[in-house]
PDB file of C-alpha atoms in Angstrom:
ATOM      1  CA  MET A   1      97.977  51.817 -14.939  1.00 51.00           C
ATOM      2  CA  LYS A   2      96.608  48.558 -13.625  1.00 44.00           C
ATOM      3  CA  ASN A   3      95.870  50.177 -10.263  1.00 49.00           C
ATOM      4  CA  THR A   4      94.181  53.088 -12.014  1.00 49.00           C
ATOM      5  CA  SER A   5      91.872  50.720 -13.951  1.00 51.00           C
ATOM      6  CA  SER A   6      91.045  48.867 -10.754  1.00 49.00           C
ATOM      7  CA  PHE A   7      90.302  52.152  -8.998  1.00 46.00           C
ATOM      8  CA  LEU A   8      88.031  53.296 -11.848  1.00 46.00           C
ATOM      9  CA  ALA A   9      86.175  49.976 -11.846  1.00 44.00           C
ATOM     10  CA  THR A  10      85.635  50.243  -8.091  1.00 42.00           C
ATOM     11  CA  ALA A  11      84.477  53.848  -8.442  1.00 42.00           C
ATOM     12  CA  ARG A  12      81.974  52.840 -11.149  1.00 48.00           C
ATOM     13  CA  LEU A  13      80.634  50.064  -8.915  1.00 39.00           C
ATOM     14  CA  ILE A  14      80.208  52.462  -5.979  1.00 39.00           C
ATOM     15  CA  LEU A  15      78.470  54.954  -8.272  1.00 41.00           C
ATOM     16  CA  LEU A  16      76.083  52.300  -9.589  1.00 38.00           C
ATOM     17  CA  LEU A  17      75.260  51.152  -6.052  1.00 37.00           C
ATOM     18  CA  SER A  18      74.672  54.743  -4.959  1.00 41.00           C
ATOM     19  CA  VAL A  19      72.315  55.417  -7.868  1.00 36.00           C
ATOM     20  CA  SER A  20      70.513  52.169  -7.136  1.00 37.00           C
ATOM     21  CA  LEU A  21      70.097  53.054  -3.464  1.00 39.00           C
ATOM     22  CA  LEU A  22      68.919  56.554  -4.320  1.00 40.00           C
ATOM     23  CA  GLY A  23      66.328  55.071  -6.653  1.00 41.00           C
ATOM     24  CA  PHE A  24      65.189  52.652  -3.951  1.00 39.00           C
ATOM     25  CA  SER A  25      64.898  55.455  -1.382  1.00 43.00           C
ATOM     26  CA  ALA A  26      62.846  57.534  -3.806  1.00 48.00           C
ATOM     27  CA  PHE A  27      60.220  54.802  -3.861  1.00 56.00           C
ATOM     28  CA  ALA A  28      60.391  53.948  -0.138  1.00 80.00           C
ATOM     29  CA  GLN A  29      57.926  55.521   2.269  1.00 91.00           C
ATOM     30  CA  SER A  30      56.884  54.714   5.820  1.00 95.00           C
ATOM     31  CA  ILE A  31      53.707  56.263   7.245  1.00 96.00           C
ATOM     32  CA  GLN A  32      52.335  55.780  10.750  1.00 97.00           C
ATOM     33  CA  PHE A  33      48.641  56.069  11.609  1.00 97.00           C
ATOM     34  CA  GLU A  34      47.389  56.148  15.201  1.00 98.00           C
ATOM     35  CA  TYR A  35      43.765  55.439  16.126  1.00 97.00           C
ATOM     36  CA  ASP A  36      41.532  55.481  19.188  1.00 95.00           C
ATOM     37  CA  LEU A  37      39.333  52.392  19.485  1.00 92.00           C
ATOM     38  CA  LYS A  38      36.014  52.742  21.278  1.00 92.00           C
ATOM     39  CA  ILE A  39      33.555  49.974  22.081  1.00 86.00           C
ATOM     40  CA  THR A  40      29.857  50.277  22.825  1.00 86.00           C
ATOM     41  CA  ALA A  41      28.693  47.003  24.326  1.00 75.00           C
ATOM     42  CA  ASP A  42      25.700  45.316  25.949  1.00 72.00           C
ATOM     43  CA  PRO A  43      27.214  42.421  27.968  1.00 68.00           C
ATOM     44  CA  ALA A  44      23.770  41.198  29.040  1.00 70.00           C
ATOM     45  CA  LYS A  45      22.729  40.755  25.409  1.00 71.00           C
ATOM     46  CA  ARG A  46      25.836  38.718  24.625  1.00 66.00           C
ATOM     47  CA  ALA A  47      25.426  36.601  27.770  1.00 69.00           C
ATOM     48  CA  ALA A  48      21.818  35.832  26.851  1.00 71.00           C
ATOM     49  CA  TYR A  49      22.866  34.745  23.354  1.00 67.00           C
ATOM     50  CA  LEU A  50      25.620  32.468  24.665  1.00 69.00           C
ATOM     51  CA  LYS A  51      23.229  30.880  27.137  1.00 73.00           C
ATOM     52  CA  GLN A  52      20.666  30.243  24.413  1.00 75.00           C
ATOM     53  CA  SER A  53      23.153  28.951  21.829  1.00 70.00           C
ATOM     54  CA  GLY A  54      25.393  27.003  24.187  1.00 71.00           C
ATOM     55  CA  ASP A  55      28.475  28.633  22.657  1.00 70.00           C
ATOM     56  CA  ALA A  56      31.519  29.524  24.732  1.00 68.00           C
ATOM     57  CA  PRO A  57      32.942  33.068  24.612  1.00 66.00           C
ATOM     58  CA  SER A  58      36.399  33.529  23.119  1.00 63.00           C
ATOM     59  CA  PRO A  59      39.155  34.758  25.478  1.00 58.00           C
ATOM     60  CA  TYR A  60      39.357  38.089  23.656  1.00 57.00           C
ATOM     61  CA  GLU A  61      35.650  38.680  24.248  1.00 63.00           C
ATOM     62  CA  GLN A  62      36.357  39.461  27.879  1.00 64.00           C
ATOM     63  CA  VAL A  63      36.920  43.054  26.825  1.00 67.00           C
ATOM     64  CA  PHE A  64      33.230  43.352  25.904  1.00 66.00           C
ATOM     65  CA  ASN A  65      32.212  42.209  29.378  1.00 66.00           C
ATOM     66  CA  LEU A  66      34.314  44.926  30.999  1.00 69.00           C
ATOM     67  CA  VAL A  67      32.818  47.760  28.949  1.00 68.00           C
ATOM     68  CA  LYS A  68      30.022  49.693  30.596  1.00 67.00           C
ATOM     69  CA  GLY A  69      28.072  51.479  27.884  1.00 72.00           C
ATOM     70  CA  SER A  70      30.596  53.189  25.614  1.00 80.00           C
ATOM     71  CA  MET A  71      34.281  53.710  26.330  1.00 82.00           C
ATOM     72  CA  SER A  72      37.715  54.035  24.727  1.00 86.00           C
ATOM     73  CA  VAL A  73      39.500  50.759  25.299  1.00 84.00           C
ATOM     74  CA  ALA A  74      42.592  50.693  23.087  1.00 89.00           C
ATOM     75  CA  THR A  75      45.041  52.509  20.840  1.00 94.00           C
ATOM     76  CA  ILE A  76      45.834  51.077  17.414  1.00 96.00           C
ATOM     77  CA  VAL A  77      49.037  51.963  15.580  1.00 97.00           C
ATOM     78  CA  ASP A  78      49.322  51.033  11.892  1.00 97.00           C
ATOM     79  CA  LYS A  79      52.710  51.285  10.215  1.00 98.00           C
ATOM     80  CA  VAL A  80      52.363  51.369   6.428  1.00 97.00           C
ATOM     81  CA  ASP A  81      55.610  50.716   4.558  1.00 96.00           C
ATOM     82  CA  LEU A  82      55.503  51.307   0.811  1.00 94.00           C
ATOM     83  CA  ARG A  83      58.061  50.345  -1.805  1.00 91.00           C
ATOM     84  CA  LYS A  84      57.944  50.718  -5.581  1.00 86.00           C
ATOM     85  CA  ASP A  85      55.731  47.672  -6.072  1.00 92.00           C
ATOM     86  CA  GLN A  86      55.305  46.207  -2.582  1.00 96.00           C
ATOM     87  CA  TYR A  87      53.646  47.109   0.700  1.00 97.00           C
ATOM     88  CA  HIS A  88      53.822  45.916   4.301  1.00 98.00           C
ATOM     89  CA  ILE A  89      51.269  46.980   6.928  1.00 98.00           C
ATOM     90  CA  ASN A  90      51.879  46.107  10.569  1.00 97.00           C
ATOM     91  CA  SER A  91      49.165  46.897  13.120  1.00 97.00           C
ATOM     92  CA  THR A  92      49.266  46.703  16.920  1.00 96.00           C
ATOM     93  CA  GLY A  93      46.245  47.311  19.136  1.00 93.00           C
ATOM     94  CA  THR A  94      47.174  48.000  22.774  1.00 91.00           C
ATOM     95  CA  LEU A  95      44.580  48.034  25.553  1.00 86.00           C
ATOM     96  CA  GLY A  96      44.286  50.966  27.950  1.00 83.00           C
ATOM     97  CA  SER A  97      46.036  50.653  31.307  1.00 72.00           C
ATOM     98  CA  VAL A  98      43.060  49.381  33.319  1.00 63.00           C
ATOM     99  CA  LEU A  99      41.935  46.773  30.789  1.00 71.00           C
ATOM    100  CA  ALA A 100      45.543  45.764  30.084  1.00 70.00           C
ATOM    101  CA  THR A 101      45.964  44.893  33.768  1.00 64.00           C
ATOM    102  CA  VAL A 102      42.726  42.912  33.926  1.00 62.00           C
ATOM    103  CA  LEU A 103      43.328  41.083  30.629  1.00 68.00           C
ATOM    104  CA  ALA A 104      47.058  40.448  31.116  1.00 70.00           C
ATOM    105  CA  ASP A 105      48.086  42.988  28.459  1.00 74.00           C
ATOM    106  CA  GLN A 106      46.484  41.151  25.554  1.00 83.00           C
ATOM    107  CA  LYS A 107      47.000  42.784  22.156  1.00 89.00           C
ATOM    108  CA  LEU A 108      45.397  42.762  18.720  1.00 90.00           C
ATOM    109  CA  LEU A 109      48.169  41.999  16.243  1.00 94.00           C
ATOM    110  CA  ARG A 110      47.644  42.123  12.477  1.00 97.00           C
ATOM    111  CA  ASP A 111      50.037  42.037   9.551  1.00 97.00           C
ATOM    112  CA  SER A 112      49.567  42.244   5.781  1.00 98.00           C
ATOM    113  CA  VAL A 113      52.094  41.974   2.943  1.00 98.00           C
ATOM    114  CA  GLY A 114      51.557  42.056  -0.791  1.00 97.00           C
ATOM    115  CA  SER A 115      52.026  44.019  -3.980  1.00 95.00           C
ATOM    116  CA  VAL A 116      51.152  47.561  -5.026  1.00 93.00           C
ATOM    117  CA  THR A 117      49.346  47.705  -8.381  1.00 90.00           C
ATOM    118  CA  LYS A 118      47.516  50.336 -10.396  1.00 87.00           C
ATOM    119  CA  ASP A 119      44.327  48.984  -8.818  1.00 85.00           C
ATOM    120  CA  GLY A 120      45.577  49.289  -5.249  1.00 89.00           C
ATOM    121  CA  PHE A 121      47.038  46.889  -2.702  1.00 94.00           C
ATOM    122  CA  LEU A 122      46.921  43.211  -3.595  1.00 94.00           C
ATOM    123  CA  THR A 123      47.150  40.947  -0.528  1.00 96.00           C
ATOM    124  CA  ASN A 124      49.500  37.993  -0.541  1.00 96.00           C
ATOM    125  CA  THR A 125      49.555  37.082   3.174  1.00 97.00           C
ATOM    126  CA  TYR A 126      47.399  38.310   6.063  1.00 97.00           C
ATOM    127  CA  GLN A 127      47.909  37.373   9.714  1.00 97.00           C
ATOM    128  CA  GLU A 128      45.840  38.149  12.793  1.00 96.00           C
ATOM    129  CA  LYS A 129      46.130  37.327  16.490  1.00 93.00           C
ATOM    130  CA  ARG A 130      43.575  38.514  19.036  1.00 87.00           C
ATOM    131  CA  GLY A 131      44.914  38.383  22.561  1.00 83.00           C
ATOM    132  CA  ASN A 132      45.779  34.835  23.560  1.00 82.00           C
ATOM    133  CA  THR A 133      43.812  33.232  20.723  1.00 85.00           C
ATOM    134  CA  GLU A 134      45.565  31.247  17.997  1.00 91.00           C
ATOM    135  CA  LEU A 135      47.386  33.033  15.191  1.00 94.00           C
ATOM    136  CA  LEU A 136      45.308  33.062  11.997  1.00 96.00           C
ATOM    137  CA  ILE A 137      46.988  33.141   8.597  1.00 96.00           C
ATOM    138  CA  ALA A 138      45.499  33.604   5.124  1.00 97.00           C
ATOM    139  CA  ARG A 139      47.866  33.101   2.198  1.00 96.00           C
ATOM    140  CA  VAL A 140      47.358  33.227  -1.556  1.00 94.00           C
ATOM    141  CA  GLU A 141      48.874  30.146  -3.166  1.00 90.00           C
ATOM    142  CA  LYS A 142      48.233  29.807  -6.896  1.00 85.00           C
ATOM    143  CA  ASN A 143      44.432  29.899  -7.382  1.00 84.00           C
ATOM    144  CA  LEU A 144      43.586  29.314  -3.716  1.00 91.00           C
ATOM    145  CA  ILE A 145      43.498  31.220  -0.480  1.00 95.00           C
ATOM    146  CA  ASN A 146      44.662  28.792   2.173  1.00 96.00           C
ATOM    147  CA  PHE A 147      43.818  29.365   5.828  1.00 97.00           C
ATOM    148  CA  TYR A 148      46.156  28.252   8.607  1.00 97.00           C
ATOM    149  CA  LYS A 149      46.296  28.332  12.389  1.00 95.00           C
ATOM    150  CA  VAL A 150      49.525  28.971  14.296  1.00 90.00           C
ATOM    151  CA  SER A 151      51.843  28.220  11.334  1.00 90.00           C
ATOM    152  CA  SER A 152      51.654  28.042   7.550  1.00 88.00           C
ATOM    153  CA  ARG A 153      54.065  25.089   7.739  1.00 88.00           C
ATOM    154  CA  THR A 154      51.182  22.945   8.982  1.00 91.00           C
ATOM    155  CA  PRO A 155      48.377  21.708   6.681  1.00 93.00           C
ATOM    156  CA  PRO A 156      45.715  24.370   6.009  1.00 93.00           C
ATOM    157  CA  VAL A 157      42.503  24.221   8.029  1.00 95.00           C
ATOM    158  CA  GLY A 158      40.506  25.462   5.046  1.00 95.00           C
ATOM    159  CA  SER A 159      40.750  27.062   1.630  1.00 94.00           C
ATOM    160  CA  ALA A 160      38.759  29.051  -0.896  1.00 92.00           C
ATOM    161  CA  PRO A 161      39.191  29.236  -4.689  1.00 89.00           C
ATOM    162  CA  PHE A 162      40.160  32.711  -5.760  1.00 83.00           C
ATOM    163  CA  THR A 163      41.334  34.769  -8.721  1.00 80.00           C
ATOM    164  CA  GLY A 164      41.556  38.511  -9.000  1.00 82.00           C
ATOM    165  CA  HIS A 165      42.022  41.265  -6.432  1.00 87.00           C
ATOM    166  CA  LEU A 166      42.199  40.198  -2.774  1.00 91.00           C
ATOM    167  CA  MET A 167      42.057  42.579   0.191  1.00 94.00           C
ATOM    168  CA  ASP A 168      42.154  42.051   3.937  1.00 95.00           C
ATOM    169  CA  MET A 169      40.938  43.835   7.058  1.00 92.00           C
ATOM    170  CA  LEU A 170      43.991  46.110   7.007  1.00 94.00           C
ATOM    171  CA  THR A 171      44.236  46.997   3.316  1.00 95.00           C
ATOM    172  CA  VAL A 172      40.560  47.984   2.983  1.00 92.00           C
ATOM    173  CA  GLY A 173      41.298  51.222   4.842  1.00 93.00           C
ATOM    174  CA  TYR A 174      44.375  52.150   2.810  1.00 95.00           C
ATOM    175  CA  GLN A 175      43.193  50.851  -0.566  1.00 93.00           C
ATOM    176  CA  PHE A 176      42.678  54.292  -2.116  1.00 94.00           C
ATOM    177  CA  MET A 177      45.858  56.075  -1.074  1.00 91.00           C
ATOM    178  CA  GLY A 178      47.227  57.599  -4.271  1.00 86.00           C
ATOM    179  CA  ARG A 179      44.087  56.637  -6.223  1.00 90.00           C
ATOM    180  CA  ASP A 180      40.678  58.197  -6.803  1.00 93.00           C
ATOM    181  CA  LEU A 181      37.869  57.211  -4.485  1.00 94.00           C
ATOM    182  CA  PRO A 182      35.246  55.117  -6.307  1.00 93.00           C
ATOM    183  CA  ALA A 183      32.445  57.183  -7.819  1.00 93.00           C
ATOM    184  CA  LYS A 184      29.862  54.457  -7.148  1.00 92.00           C
ATOM    185  CA  SER A 185      29.338  51.191  -5.270  1.00 92.00           C
ATOM    186  CA  ILE A 186      32.152  48.631  -5.393  1.00 91.00           C
ATOM    187  CA  ALA A 187      32.483  44.952  -4.515  1.00 91.00           C
ATOM    188  CA  LEU A 188      35.588  44.093  -2.475  1.00 88.00           C
ATOM    189  CA  PRO A 189      36.753  40.512  -1.791  1.00 91.00           C
ATOM    190  CA  VAL A 190      38.104  40.629   1.783  1.00 92.00           C
ATOM    191  CA  THR A 191      39.691  38.049   4.078  1.00 94.00           C
ATOM    192  CA  ASP A 192      39.808  38.231   7.872  1.00 92.00           C
ATOM    193  CA  GLY A 193      42.198  35.302   8.186  1.00 94.00           C
ATOM    194  CA  ARG A 194      39.347  32.824   8.649  1.00 92.00           C
ATOM    195  CA  SER A 195      37.382  33.037   5.428  1.00 93.00           C
ATOM    196  CA  LEU A 196      36.790  35.037   2.251  1.00 93.00           C
ATOM    197  CA  LYS A 197      33.818  37.385   1.955  1.00 89.00           C
ATOM    198  CA  THR A 198      32.718  39.924  -0.608  1.00 87.00           C
ATOM    199  CA  TYR A 199      31.827  43.319   0.829  1.00 85.00           C
ATOM    200  CA  THR A 200      29.711  45.617  -1.299  1.00 89.00           C
ATOM    201  CA  LEU A 201      30.536  49.171  -0.266  1.00 92.00           C
ATOM    202  CA  VAL A 202      28.060  51.859  -1.269  1.00 95.00           C
ATOM    203  CA  ARG A 203      29.310  55.419  -1.762  1.00 95.00           C
ATOM    204  CA  GLY A 204      27.344  57.622   0.573  1.00 93.00           C
ATOM    205  CA  GLU A 205      27.158  61.279   1.424  1.00 88.00           C
ATOM    206  CA  PRO A 206      30.034  63.748   1.854  1.00 91.00           C
ATOM    207  CA  TRP A 207      30.353  65.401   5.239  1.00 90.00           C
ATOM    208  CA  ASP A 208      32.447  68.102   6.881  1.00 93.00           C
ATOM    209  CA  PHE A 209      33.903  65.706   9.434  1.00 85.00           C
ATOM    210  CA  PRO A 210      34.748  67.157  12.898  1.00 88.00           C
ATOM    211  CA  PHE A 211      38.422  66.281  13.230  1.00 89.00           C
ATOM    212  CA  ASP A 212      41.473  67.341  15.243  1.00 85.00           C
ATOM    213  CA  GLY A 213      39.914  70.624  16.383  1.00 88.00           C
ATOM    214  CA  GLY A 214      38.635  71.540  12.922  1.00 91.00           C
ATOM    215  CA  LYS A 215      36.705  69.999  10.050  1.00 93.00           C
ATOM    216  CA  VAL A 216      37.825  67.712   7.249  1.00 94.00           C
ATOM    217  CA  ARG A 217      35.763  66.918   4.163  1.00 95.00           C
ATOM    218  CA  ALA A 218      35.096  63.174   4.065  1.00 95.00           C
ATOM    219  CA  ILE A 219      33.143  60.639   2.008  1.00 96.00           C
ATOM    220  CA  ARG A 220      31.244  57.791   3.647  1.00 94.00           C
ATOM    221  CA  PHE A 221      31.284  54.248   2.251  1.00 95.00           C
ATOM    222  CA  TYR A 222      29.110  51.621   3.904  1.00 93.00           C
ATOM    223  CA  LYS A 223      28.659  47.885   3.539  1.00 88.00           C
ATOM    224  CA  THR A 224      25.323  46.423   2.533  1.00 81.00           C
ATOM    225  CA  THR A 225      23.769  43.953   4.968  1.00 79.00           C
ATOM    226  CA  SER A 226      21.372  41.059   4.559  1.00 78.00           C
ATOM    227  CA  LYS A 227      19.422  38.541   6.610  1.00 78.00           C
ATOM    228  CA  ASP A 228      22.396  36.185   6.425  1.00 76.00           C
ATOM    229  CA  ASP A 229      24.985  38.881   7.085  1.00 75.00           C
ATOM    230  CA  THR A 230      23.790  41.428   9.630  1.00 76.00           C
ATOM    231  CA  ALA A 231      27.226  42.798  10.525  1.00 78.00           C
ATOM    232  CA  SER A 232      27.552  46.421   9.437  1.00 84.00           C
ATOM    233  CA  PHE A 233      30.679  48.277   8.369  1.00 88.00           C
ATOM    234  CA  GLU A 234      31.282  51.846   7.317  1.00 92.00           C
ATOM    235  CA  VAL A 235      34.363  53.941   6.710  1.00 94.00           C
ATOM    236  CA  TRP A 236      34.828  57.677   6.235  1.00 95.00           C
ATOM    237  CA  PHE A 237      37.661  58.509   3.820  1.00 96.00           C
ATOM    238  CA  SER A 238      39.202  61.978   3.812  1.00 96.00           C
ATOM    239  CA  GLU A 239      38.404  63.611   0.480  1.00 94.00           C
ATOM    240  CA  LYS A 240      41.975  64.870   0.020  1.00 94.00           C
ATOM    241  CA  GLU A 241      44.248  62.055   1.248  1.00 94.00           C
ATOM    242  CA  HIS A 242      41.766  59.136   0.913  1.00 96.00           C
ATOM    243  CA  VAL A 243      42.730  57.752   4.338  1.00 95.00           C
ATOM    244  CA  PRO A 244      40.206  56.404   6.879  1.00 95.00           C
ATOM    245  CA  LEU A 245      39.169  59.046   9.419  1.00 95.00           C
ATOM    246  CA  ARG A 246      36.640  56.755  11.081  1.00 94.00           C
ATOM    247  CA  SER A 247      35.604  53.120  10.749  1.00 94.00           C
ATOM    248  CA  VAL A 248      32.550  51.649  12.470  1.00 92.00           C
ATOM    249  CA  ILE A 249      31.934  47.918  12.761  1.00 88.00           C
ATOM    250  CA  GLY A 250      28.553  46.769  14.016  1.00 84.00           C
ATOM    251  CA  LEU A 251      29.090  43.166  15.046  1.00 74.00           C
ATOM    252  CA  ASN A 252      26.443  40.524  14.442  1.00 64.00           C
ATOM    253  CA  ALA A 253      23.425  40.810  16.725  1.00 61.00           C
ATOM    254  CA  GLN A 254      24.636  38.029  19.008  1.00 64.00           C
ATOM    255  CA  TYR A 255      27.640  40.113  20.132  1.00 66.00           C
ATOM    256  CA  GLY A 256      25.683  43.164  21.200  1.00 70.00           C
ATOM    257  CA  ALA A 257      28.666  45.431  20.448  1.00 79.00           C
ATOM    258  CA  THR A 258      29.825  48.170  18.093  1.00 87.00           C
ATOM    259  CA  ILE A 259      33.475  49.039  17.476  1.00 89.00           C
ATOM    260  CA  GLN A 260      34.435  52.565  16.399  1.00 93.00           C
ATOM    261  CA  VAL A 261      37.980  53.439  15.300  1.00 95.00           C
ATOM    262  CA  ASP A 262      38.966  57.124  14.954  1.00 95.00           C
ATOM    263  CA  LEU A 263      42.170  58.459  13.413  1.00 97.00           C
ATOM    264  CA  LYS A 264      43.911  60.859  15.818  1.00 96.00           C
ATOM    265  CA  LYS A 265      45.852  62.886  13.258  1.00 95.00           C
ATOM    266  CA  ILE A 266      46.356  62.779   9.494  1.00 94.00           C
ATOM    267  CA  PRO A 267      50.070  62.078   8.922  1.00 94.00           C
ATOM    268  CA  ALA A 268      52.124  63.660   6.173  1.00 88.00           C
ATOM    269  CA  ILE A 269      51.701  61.585   3.005  1.00 81.00           C
TER     270      ILE A 269
END
């Protein structure tokens, strides 16, 4: 009888664990997005700016100097892991074979973790490393975003007061998965690991977007610019899945470059 009770207790425990794991699996999802990154650059324009300003180019900027006109330079793979109330996005940008050889196989590494809410992804920690530059870290700690270099165990190199909904350069693109696209302009607080900026994205025109041998209906959202912030940004979200089909970043005038990122295929969501 004692053995029977022990057996039943063990069976109940196994059953509870199984139900728990089934529930966890029901809310777990991993989606992979693959993009082609193209750069249009004017190296002479950048060189002239550096000469005039006296600034030194960053190591990762070498890629701009190797681009002649417009060319595909890298593949970006984003892995989006979703749980019931958490997300983790890991992104790796790998240079094409020729540039990888010249630039010693430098990569663009980005990582974002945080919570999933009814209002979208809420960033807790964002990390970014461009080639052989220092690792940048932005972390929400109480009512501050603290910025670190190399390690968050060292004192922060800067901070910004913050309350509310924080996004980063990764979550902006996936912010509307499972939610309606905004019907009008929206203001998004975004961190790039160095600072906090507010992007105002204006809802633009719909377009039958040429994609993967056919056409996909998409909605354009674009960032407003000003005299103090000349960098442009636009993203085309698919009307059905609300994922980014194309993102275009026009860097500040002193860089003389535009970055275009195109999704290769819409994954099953």
